[in-house]
Amino acid sequence: SPVPSVILNDGHLIPRLGFGVFQVPEQETFDAVTTALAAGYRSIDTAAAYQNEAPVGKAIAESGIPRDEVFVTTKLWNSEQGYDSALRAFDASMQQLGMDYLDLYLIHWPVAAADRYIDTFRAFQTLKAQGRIGSIGVSNFQPDHLTRLIAETGEVPAVNQIELHPALAQNTLRAFHAEHGIATEAWSPLGQGAELKDPTVVDIAGQVDRTPAQVLIRWHLQLGNIVIPKSVTPARIRENFDVFDFELDADQMTTLGALDTGTRVGPDPDTFA
Ligand code: NAD
């Protein structure tokens, strides 16, 4: 595989480029994941809430690629937070995936008002100690959630998967992650497609003779992010993977970095429940 890996703080490796399946209908997921695996992707990002874990698992099983060569991530939904309910939700996800080992399990959102993310993470620690999960992490956590989680569980999450694209560069969180040894994984890395039309992105794409999507994925890789773009179109799935034979220069990185306006495409993690 041409994809370099990140070494997580627990010693496990995760590919820097993966394939996300948010909003991919259950009926289309098998074909999309099959196409992605054939294109060379070896990391798939799903969630219980996406209702497509079953076709993700089926596509991996039928690909002929050994299970231990594909990095599988799923996420625990908000309503299942809590120690016992997290253990049950994990079993349900594994049954959907048809797997007995998960590479990465994430708490999908902090839902801080419910105050159950500490107990949820303790359940994740139990499952990891049992060898059923390789790595445990979080998604959409803010610095105060991370600080509390680390203090109360004694464990630094391996990953925080957060909304991140040039309009929301997340410099504060990325610095916090670097300081604590948490890997940054970027969701909606293309701004759900909106940033492909940004004139600055289009201009840089012309400079390097690549597509806007390839420029954005390169920007993530060169920042050190793990990146999980989504598409159901086979040519785009392949295009988004074809990013390991060119580089953006320092000026181009700086120019893209200046697009940060703090604008989200998704919900606010401090209030989303
Ligand atoms: P994205 O930024 O990956 O954008 C996807 C959209 O961009 C596609 O639907 C398509 O319209 C367009 N697109 C993709 N490749 C293209 C190409 N080469 N040319 C033209 N258009 C192209 O958005 P996303 O799906 O929201 O995010 C990616 C993944 O991140 C998801 O699939 C999911 O796995 C994850 N995610 C996680 C959370 C979370 O809360 N943890 C939230 C949202 C998404």
Short mmCIF file of C-alpha atoms and ligand atoms in Angstrom, two decimals:
data_model
loop_
_atom_site.label_atom_id
_atom_site.label_comp_id
_atom_site.label_asym_id
_atom_site.label_seq_id
_atom_site.Cartn_x
_atom_site.Cartn_y
_atom_site.Cartn_z
CA SER A 1 0.00 0.00 0.00
CA PRO A 2 1.31 3.49 -0.81
CA VAL A 3 -0.41 4.91 2.27
CA PRO A 4 1.90 5.85 5.14
CA SER A 5 0.69 5.18 8.68
CA VAL A 6 0.51 7.13 11.92
CA ILE A 7 1.77 5.37 15.05
CA LEU A 8 -0.90 5.87 17.69
CA ASN A 9 -0.02 6.46 21.36
CA ASP A 10 -0.82 2.77 22.10
CA GLY A 11 1.63 1.52 19.45
CA HIS A 12 -0.96 0.55 16.83
CA LEU A 13 -0.68 1.82 13.26
CA ILE A 14 -3.50 3.60 11.39
CA PRO A 15 -3.32 4.49 7.68
CA ARG A 16 -3.15 8.25 7.12
CA LEU A 17 -5.82 8.01 4.41
CA GLY A 18 -9.06 6.10 4.87
CA PHE A 19 -12.56 5.89 3.42
CA GLY A 20 -15.60 7.35 5.21
CA VAL A 21 -19.16 6.09 4.71
CA PHE A 22 -21.33 8.73 6.46
CA GLN A 23 -24.64 9.15 4.57
CA VAL A 24 -23.88 6.24 2.25
CA PRO A 25 -27.19 4.36 1.99
CA GLU A 26 -27.07 0.76 3.22
CA GLN A 27 -27.74 -0.56 -0.30
CA GLU A 28 -24.81 1.42 -1.81
CA THR A 29 -22.27 0.75 0.92
CA PHE A 30 -21.14 -2.71 -0.20
CA ASP A 31 -20.23 -1.44 -3.68
CA ALA A 32 -18.57 1.75 -2.39
CA VAL A 33 -16.38 -0.11 0.13
CA THR A 34 -15.58 -2.82 -2.43
CA THR A 35 -14.45 -0.11 -4.87
CA ALA A 36 -12.39 1.62 -2.17
CA LEU A 37 -10.62 -1.60 -1.16
CA ALA A 38 -9.86 -2.37 -4.81
CA ALA A 39 -8.45 1.16 -5.19
CA GLY A 40 -6.06 0.51 -2.31
CA TYR A 41 -7.76 1.98 0.77
CA ARG A 42 -7.07 -0.11 3.87
CA SER A 43 -9.01 1.92 6.44
CA ILE A 44 -12.81 2.25 6.63
CA ASP A 45 -14.65 4.67 8.92
CA THR A 46 -18.25 3.80 9.83
CA ALA A 47 -20.52 4.30 12.87
CA ALA A 48 -23.52 2.63 14.44
CA ALA A 49 -25.48 5.77 13.56
CA TYR A 50 -24.68 5.40 9.83
CA GLN A 51 -26.67 2.14 9.72
CA ASN A 52 -24.24 0.61 7.27
CA GLU A 53 -21.89 -1.42 9.45
CA ALA A 54 -23.26 -4.69 8.01
CA PRO A 55 -22.39 -3.95 4.35
CA VAL A 56 -19.01 -2.52 5.47
CA GLY A 57 -18.21 -5.83 7.16
CA LYS A 58 -19.51 -7.85 4.23
CA ALA A 59 -17.42 -5.89 1.70
CA ILE A 60 -14.28 -6.41 3.78
CA ALA A 61 -15.01 -10.12 4.27
CA GLU A 62 -15.67 -10.70 0.58
CA SER A 63 -12.69 -8.63 -0.62
CA GLY A 64 -10.24 -11.44 -0.01
CA ILE A 65 -7.99 -9.03 1.87
CA PRO A 66 -6.91 -10.52 5.21
CA ARG A 67 -8.87 -8.96 8.08
CA ASP A 68 -5.67 -7.79 9.78
CA GLU A 69 -4.72 -5.73 6.72
CA VAL A 70 -7.81 -3.50 6.97
CA PHE A 71 -8.18 -0.92 9.75
CA VAL A 72 -11.83 -0.73 10.83
CA THR A 73 -13.29 2.14 12.85
CA THR A 74 -16.80 2.37 14.23
CA LYS A 75 -18.43 4.71 16.76
CA LEU A 76 -20.77 4.44 19.71
CA TRP A 77 -23.93 6.53 19.30
CA ASN A 78 -24.97 9.15 21.85
CA SER A 79 -28.00 7.26 23.19
CA GLU A 80 -25.78 4.28 24.12
CA GLN A 81 -23.40 6.17 26.40
CA GLY A 82 -22.85 4.68 29.87
CA TYR A 83 -20.80 1.68 31.03
CA ASP A 84 -23.25 -1.22 30.54
CA SER A 85 -24.95 0.26 27.49
CA ALA A 86 -21.56 0.84 25.84
CA LEU A 87 -20.66 -2.83 26.32
CA ARG A 88 -23.99 -3.81 24.72
CA ALA A 89 -23.58 -1.29 21.88
CA PHE A 90 -20.12 -2.70 21.12
CA ASP A 91 -21.54 -6.22 20.84
CA ALA A 92 -24.28 -4.96 18.53
CA SER A 93 -21.79 -3.19 16.27
CA MET A 94 -19.55 -6.25 16.12
CA GLN A 95 -22.52 -8.39 15.21
CA GLN A 96 -23.40 -5.96 12.41
CA LEU A 97 -19.79 -5.91 11.19
CA GLY A 98 -19.51 -9.68 11.48
CA MET A 99 -16.15 -9.28 13.18
CA ASP A 100 -14.59 -10.37 16.47
CA TYR A 101 -11.94 -7.63 16.60
CA LEU A 102 -12.24 -3.88 16.06
CA ASP A 103 -9.26 -1.66 15.30
CA LEU A 104 -10.68 1.60 16.67
CA TYR A 105 -13.80 2.42 18.69
CA LEU A 106 -14.79 6.06 19.12
CA ILE A 107 -17.28 7.88 21.35
CA HIS A 108 -19.17 9.67 18.55
CA TRP A 109 -19.95 12.91 20.45
CA PRO A 110 -19.19 14.01 24.02
CA VAL A 111 -22.83 14.88 24.92
CA ALA A 112 -21.37 16.64 27.94
CA ALA A 113 -24.78 17.59 29.37
CA ALA A 114 -25.58 13.87 29.88
CA ASP A 115 -22.26 13.42 31.69
CA ARG A 116 -21.72 9.80 30.65
CA TYR A 117 -18.57 9.96 28.53
CA ILE A 118 -16.27 8.98 31.41
CA ASP A 119 -18.23 5.78 32.14
CA THR A 120 -18.44 5.10 28.40
CA PHE A 121 -14.68 5.34 28.03
CA ARG A 122 -14.22 3.04 31.04
CA ALA A 123 -16.24 0.43 29.15
CA PHE A 124 -13.95 0.98 26.15
CA GLN A 125 -10.94 0.39 28.45
CA THR A 126 -12.49 -2.90 29.58
CA LEU A 127 -13.03 -4.04 25.97
CA LYS A 128 -9.48 -3.05 25.04
CA ALA A 129 -8.09 -4.97 28.04
CA GLN A 130 -10.07 -8.00 26.83
CA GLY A 131 -8.32 -7.72 23.48
CA ARG A 132 -11.54 -7.07 21.56
CA ILE A 133 -10.46 -3.57 20.46
CA GLY A 134 -7.01 -2.40 19.42
CA SER A 135 -7.38 1.32 20.01
CA ILE A 136 -9.92 3.51 21.81
CA GLY A 137 -10.63 7.13 21.12
CA VAL A 138 -13.16 9.90 20.86
CA SER A 139 -14.79 12.17 18.31
CA ASN A 140 -15.88 15.78 18.52
CA PHE A 141 -14.22 16.27 21.92
CA GLN A 142 -13.16 19.79 22.89
CA PRO A 143 -10.07 20.49 25.02
CA ASP A 144 -12.08 20.60 28.27
CA HIS A 145 -13.66 17.19 27.52
CA LEU A 146 -10.24 15.72 26.73
CA THR A 147 -8.65 17.18 29.85
CA ARG A 148 -11.36 15.68 32.06
CA LEU A 149 -11.26 12.30 30.28
CA ILE A 150 -7.50 12.01 30.71
CA ALA A 151 -7.63 13.08 34.37
CA GLU A 152 -10.47 10.72 35.36
CA THR A 153 -9.60 7.60 33.34
CA GLY A 154 -5.83 7.88 33.38
CA GLU A 155 -5.77 7.12 29.67
CA VAL A 156 -5.09 9.43 26.75
CA PRO A 157 -7.43 8.62 23.85
CA ALA A 158 -5.53 7.40 20.78
CA VAL A 159 -7.55 9.55 18.36
CA ASN A 160 -9.88 12.54 18.36
CA GLN A 161 -11.89 12.59 15.13
CA ILE A 162 -13.04 16.17 14.53
CA GLU A 163 -14.51 18.36 11.82
CA LEU A 164 -11.50 19.79 10.03
CA HIS A 165 -11.01 21.43 6.62
CA PRO A 166 -9.45 24.74 5.51
CA ALA A 167 -12.47 26.80 6.67
CA LEU A 168 -12.19 25.13 10.12
CA ALA A 169 -8.48 24.45 10.51
CA GLN A 170 -8.77 23.62 14.25
CA ASN A 171 -5.33 25.01 15.11
CA THR A 172 -6.08 25.11 18.85
CA LEU A 173 -7.26 21.50 19.03
CA ARG A 174 -4.42 20.29 16.81
CA ALA A 175 -1.90 21.92 19.14
CA PHE A 176 -3.64 20.35 22.16
CA HIS A 177 -3.51 16.94 20.45
CA ALA A 178 0.18 17.33 19.64
CA GLU A 179 0.94 18.24 23.23
CA HIS A 180 -0.87 15.16 24.59
CA GLY A 181 -0.02 12.56 21.93
CA ILE A 182 -3.54 12.31 20.47
CA ALA A 183 -3.79 11.69 16.72
CA THR A 184 -5.96 14.17 14.81
CA GLU A 185 -8.43 12.58 12.39
CA ALA A 186 -10.27 14.99 10.06
CA TRP A 187 -13.96 14.45 9.29
CA SER A 188 -15.69 16.26 6.43
CA PRO A 189 -12.14 16.88 5.14
CA LEU A 190 -13.57 18.38 1.93
CA GLY A 191 -16.12 20.48 3.85
CA GLN A 192 -18.72 17.97 2.57
CA GLY A 193 -17.74 19.06 -0.93
CA ALA A 194 -18.23 22.79 -0.43
CA GLU A 195 -14.52 23.60 -0.28
CA LEU A 196 -13.88 21.99 -3.66
CA LYS A 197 -15.33 25.16 -5.19
CA ASP A 198 -13.27 27.58 -3.13
CA PRO A 199 -11.44 29.80 -5.69
CA THR A 200 -8.18 29.53 -3.73
CA VAL A 201 -8.38 25.72 -3.76
CA VAL A 202 -9.27 25.71 -7.46
CA ASP A 203 -6.34 28.04 -8.18
CA ILE A 204 -3.84 25.82 -6.35
CA ALA A 205 -5.25 22.76 -8.12
CA GLY A 206 -4.40 24.48 -11.40
CA GLN A 207 -0.88 25.23 -10.17
CA VAL A 208 -0.16 21.58 -9.36
CA ASP A 209 -2.27 20.13 -12.20
CA ARG A 210 -4.43 18.13 -9.78
CA THR A 211 -8.10 18.24 -8.73
CA PRO A 212 -9.40 20.37 -5.85
CA ALA A 213 -10.18 17.19 -3.87
CA GLN A 214 -6.60 15.97 -4.29
CA VAL A 215 -5.27 19.36 -3.15
CA LEU A 216 -7.41 19.29 0.00
CA ILE A 217 -6.43 15.71 0.85
CA ARG A 218 -2.74 16.61 0.36
CA TRP A 219 -3.20 19.62 2.67
CA HIS A 220 -4.49 17.28 5.39
CA LEU A 221 -1.71 14.75 4.90
CA GLN A 222 0.99 17.42 5.00
CA LEU A 223 -0.53 18.89 8.20
CA GLY A 224 -0.21 15.43 9.78
CA ASN A 225 -3.95 14.69 9.88
CA ILE A 226 -5.51 11.29 9.35
CA VAL A 227 -8.05 11.94 6.60
CA ILE A 228 -11.21 10.01 5.61
CA PRO A 229 -12.89 11.52 2.53
CA LYS A 230 -16.18 10.06 1.33
CA SER A 231 -17.53 9.47 -2.16
CA VAL A 232 -19.79 6.87 -3.75
CA THR A 233 -18.55 7.62 -7.28
CA PRO A 234 -15.90 5.08 -8.31
CA ALA A 235 -13.77 7.58 -10.27
CA ARG A 236 -13.78 9.99 -7.30
CA ILE A 237 -13.02 7.20 -4.82
CA ARG A 238 -9.89 6.44 -6.90
CA GLU A 239 -9.07 10.13 -7.46
CA ASN A 240 -9.11 10.77 -3.70
CA PHE A 241 -6.60 7.96 -3.19
CA ASP A 242 -4.22 9.13 -5.93
CA VAL A 243 -2.40 11.68 -3.76
CA PHE A 244 0.97 10.13 -2.99
CA ASP A 245 2.97 11.34 -5.97
CA PHE A 246 2.85 15.13 -5.52
CA GLU A 247 3.31 17.74 -2.81
CA LEU A 248 2.07 21.21 -1.99
CA ASP A 249 4.86 23.69 -1.39
CA ALA A 250 5.16 25.88 1.71
CA ASP A 251 3.47 28.85 0.01
CA GLN A 252 0.51 26.72 -1.05
CA MET A 253 0.16 25.30 2.48
CA THR A 254 0.25 28.82 3.93
CA THR A 255 -2.33 30.07 1.44
CA LEU A 256 -4.70 27.21 2.32
CA GLY A 257 -4.05 27.82 6.01
CA ALA A 258 -5.28 31.39 5.59
CA LEU A 259 -8.78 30.16 4.61
CA ASP A 260 -9.60 29.42 8.27
CA THR A 261 -12.75 31.32 9.21
CA GLY A 262 -13.87 28.93 11.95
CA THR A 263 -16.91 27.91 9.89
CA ARG A 264 -18.51 24.53 10.64
CA VAL A 265 -20.53 22.37 8.27
CA GLY A 266 -21.60 20.09 11.13
CA PRO A 267 -23.05 20.51 14.64
CA ASP A 268 -21.43 22.33 17.55
CA PRO A 269 -19.73 19.67 19.74
CA ASP A 270 -20.45 21.65 22.92
CA THR A 271 -24.20 21.33 22.52
CA PHE A 272 -24.95 18.47 20.08
CA ALA A 273 -26.86 15.64 21.72
P1 NAD B 1 -16.39 14.99 2.87
O1 NAD B 1 -15.76 16.26 3.29
O2 NAD B 1 -15.56 13.77 2.74
O3 NAD B 1 -17.15 15.30 1.51
C1 NAD B 1 -17.84 14.28 0.83
C2 NAD B 1 -18.56 14.88 -0.37
O4 NAD B 1 -17.62 15.57 -1.20
C3 NAD B 1 -19.15 13.80 -1.27
O5 NAD B 1 -20.45 13.48 -0.86
C4 NAD B 1 -19.14 14.46 -2.63
O6 NAD B 1 -20.26 15.30 -2.76
C5 NAD B 1 -17.91 15.30 -2.56
N1 NAD B 1 -16.70 14.67 -3.16
C6 NAD B 1 -15.89 13.73 -2.60
N2 NAD B 1 -14.85 13.47 -3.39
C7 NAD B 1 -14.99 14.25 -4.49
C8 NAD B 1 -14.23 14.43 -5.66
N3 NAD B 1 -13.09 13.76 -5.86
N4 NAD B 1 -14.67 15.32 -6.57
C9 NAD B 1 -15.81 16.01 -6.38
N5 NAD B 1 -16.58 15.90 -5.28
C10 NAD B 1 -16.17 15.02 -4.34
O7 NAD B 1 -17.65 14.76 3.85
P2 NAD B 1 -18.17 13.69 4.89
O8 NAD B 1 -18.68 12.49 4.24
O9 NAD B 1 -19.08 14.44 5.78
O10 NAD B 1 -16.87 13.33 5.77
C11 NAD B 1 -16.04 12.23 5.48
C12 NAD B 1 -16.19 11.15 6.53
O11 NAD B 1 -15.95 11.66 7.83
C13 NAD B 1 -17.60 10.58 6.64
O12 NAD B 1 -17.93 9.72 5.58
C14 NAD B 1 -17.53 9.92 7.98
O13 NAD B 1 -16.86 8.68 7.87
C15 NAD B 1 -16.72 10.93 8.77
N6 NAD B 1 -17.58 11.86 9.54
C16 NAD B 1 -17.54 11.78 10.90
C17 NAD B 1 -18.31 12.62 11.67
C18 NAD B 1 -18.23 12.55 13.15
O14 NAD B 1 -19.04 13.16 13.85
N7 NAD B 1 -17.29 11.83 13.71
C19 NAD B 1 -19.18 13.56 11.06
C20 NAD B 1 -19.19 13.63 9.68
C21 NAD B 1 -18.39 12.79 8.93
#
